[in-house]
Coordinates of C-alpha atoms in Angstrom, one line a residue:
X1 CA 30.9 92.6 141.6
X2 CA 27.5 93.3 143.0
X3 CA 24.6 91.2 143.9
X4 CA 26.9 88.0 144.0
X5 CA 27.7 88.8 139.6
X6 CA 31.2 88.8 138.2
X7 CA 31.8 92.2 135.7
X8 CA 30.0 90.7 132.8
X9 CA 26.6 89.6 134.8
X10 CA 27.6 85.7 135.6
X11 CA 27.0 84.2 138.6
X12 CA 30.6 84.9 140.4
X13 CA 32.8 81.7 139.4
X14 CA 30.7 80.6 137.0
X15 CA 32.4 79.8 133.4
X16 CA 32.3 82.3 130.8
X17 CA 33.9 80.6 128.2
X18 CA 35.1 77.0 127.5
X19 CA 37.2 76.2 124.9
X20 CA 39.4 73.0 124.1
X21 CA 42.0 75.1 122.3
X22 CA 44.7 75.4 125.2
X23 CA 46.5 78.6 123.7
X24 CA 43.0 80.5 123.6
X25 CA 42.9 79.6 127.4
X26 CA 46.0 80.9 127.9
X27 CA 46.0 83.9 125.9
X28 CA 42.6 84.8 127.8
X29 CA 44.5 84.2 131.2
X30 CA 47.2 86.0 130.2
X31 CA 44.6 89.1 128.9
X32 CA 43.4 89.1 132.9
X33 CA 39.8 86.7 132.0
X34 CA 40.0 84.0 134.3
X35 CA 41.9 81.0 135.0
X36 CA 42.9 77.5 133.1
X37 CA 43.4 74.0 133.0
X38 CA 46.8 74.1 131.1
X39 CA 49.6 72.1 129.5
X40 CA 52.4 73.2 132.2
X41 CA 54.7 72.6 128.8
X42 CA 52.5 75.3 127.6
X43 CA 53.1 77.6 130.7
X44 CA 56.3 77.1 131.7
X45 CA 58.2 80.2 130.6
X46 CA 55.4 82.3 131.9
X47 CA 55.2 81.0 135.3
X48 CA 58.9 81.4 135.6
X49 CA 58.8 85.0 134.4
X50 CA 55.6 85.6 136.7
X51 CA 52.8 86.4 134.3
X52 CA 51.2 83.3 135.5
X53 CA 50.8 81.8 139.1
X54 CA 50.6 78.4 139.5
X55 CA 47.7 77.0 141.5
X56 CA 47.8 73.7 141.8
X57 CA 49.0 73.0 145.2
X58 CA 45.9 74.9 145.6
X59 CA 43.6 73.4 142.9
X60 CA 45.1 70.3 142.2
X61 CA 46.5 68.7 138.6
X62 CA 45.6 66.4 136.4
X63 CA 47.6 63.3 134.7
X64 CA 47.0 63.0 131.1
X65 CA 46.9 60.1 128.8
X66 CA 47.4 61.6 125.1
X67 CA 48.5 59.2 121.7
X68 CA 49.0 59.8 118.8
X69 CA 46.5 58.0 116.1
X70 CA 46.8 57.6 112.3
X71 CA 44.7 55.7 110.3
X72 CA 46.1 53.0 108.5
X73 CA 47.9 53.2 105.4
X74 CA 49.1 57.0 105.9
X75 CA 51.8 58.0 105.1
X76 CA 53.7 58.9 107.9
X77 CA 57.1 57.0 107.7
X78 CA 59.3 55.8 110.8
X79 CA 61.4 58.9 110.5
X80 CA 58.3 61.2 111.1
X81 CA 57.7 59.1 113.7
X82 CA 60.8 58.7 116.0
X83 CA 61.3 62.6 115.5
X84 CA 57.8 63.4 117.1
X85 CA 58.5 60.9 120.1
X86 CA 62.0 62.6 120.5
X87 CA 60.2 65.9 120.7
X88 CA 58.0 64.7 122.7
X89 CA 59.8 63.2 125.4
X90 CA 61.9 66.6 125.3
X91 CA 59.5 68.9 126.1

């Protein structure tokens, strides 16, 4: 770093990329490019092997309110559903 610039020339902890795709994030933390808001569902088997620190006693966490929206008339069935919400509430 010189002159207050990270390697590639940005202001040091500025973002260099944003991305709502939360496997890219993690595939750029994992390849040594920053850090990540992430799915800890997403992270878990890396943070217990150690390839990936968890920082949010230091940074803090977020709660998340995600649903699942179809528009009317599809055809997903009950089945389809109660599977996903099982799946779900296993992970």
């Amino acid at each position: 770093m010189r002159n207050g610039q990270d390697w590639c020339g940005c202001p040091r902890g500025a973002p260099i990329c944003e991305t709502e795709f939360s496997a890219t994030a993690k595939n750029m933390v994992l390849n040594w490019l920053g850090m990540a808001w992430l799915p800890l569902s997403l992270v878990k088997d890396e943070i217990a092997s150690g390839q990936l620190a968890d920082l949010s006693s230091l940074l803090g966490q977020a709660s998340l309110a995600i649903a699942f929206y179809a528009r009317p008339g599809s055809t997903f069935d009950a089945e389809f559903v109660d599977r996903a919400a099982a799946r779900l509430s296993a992970s």
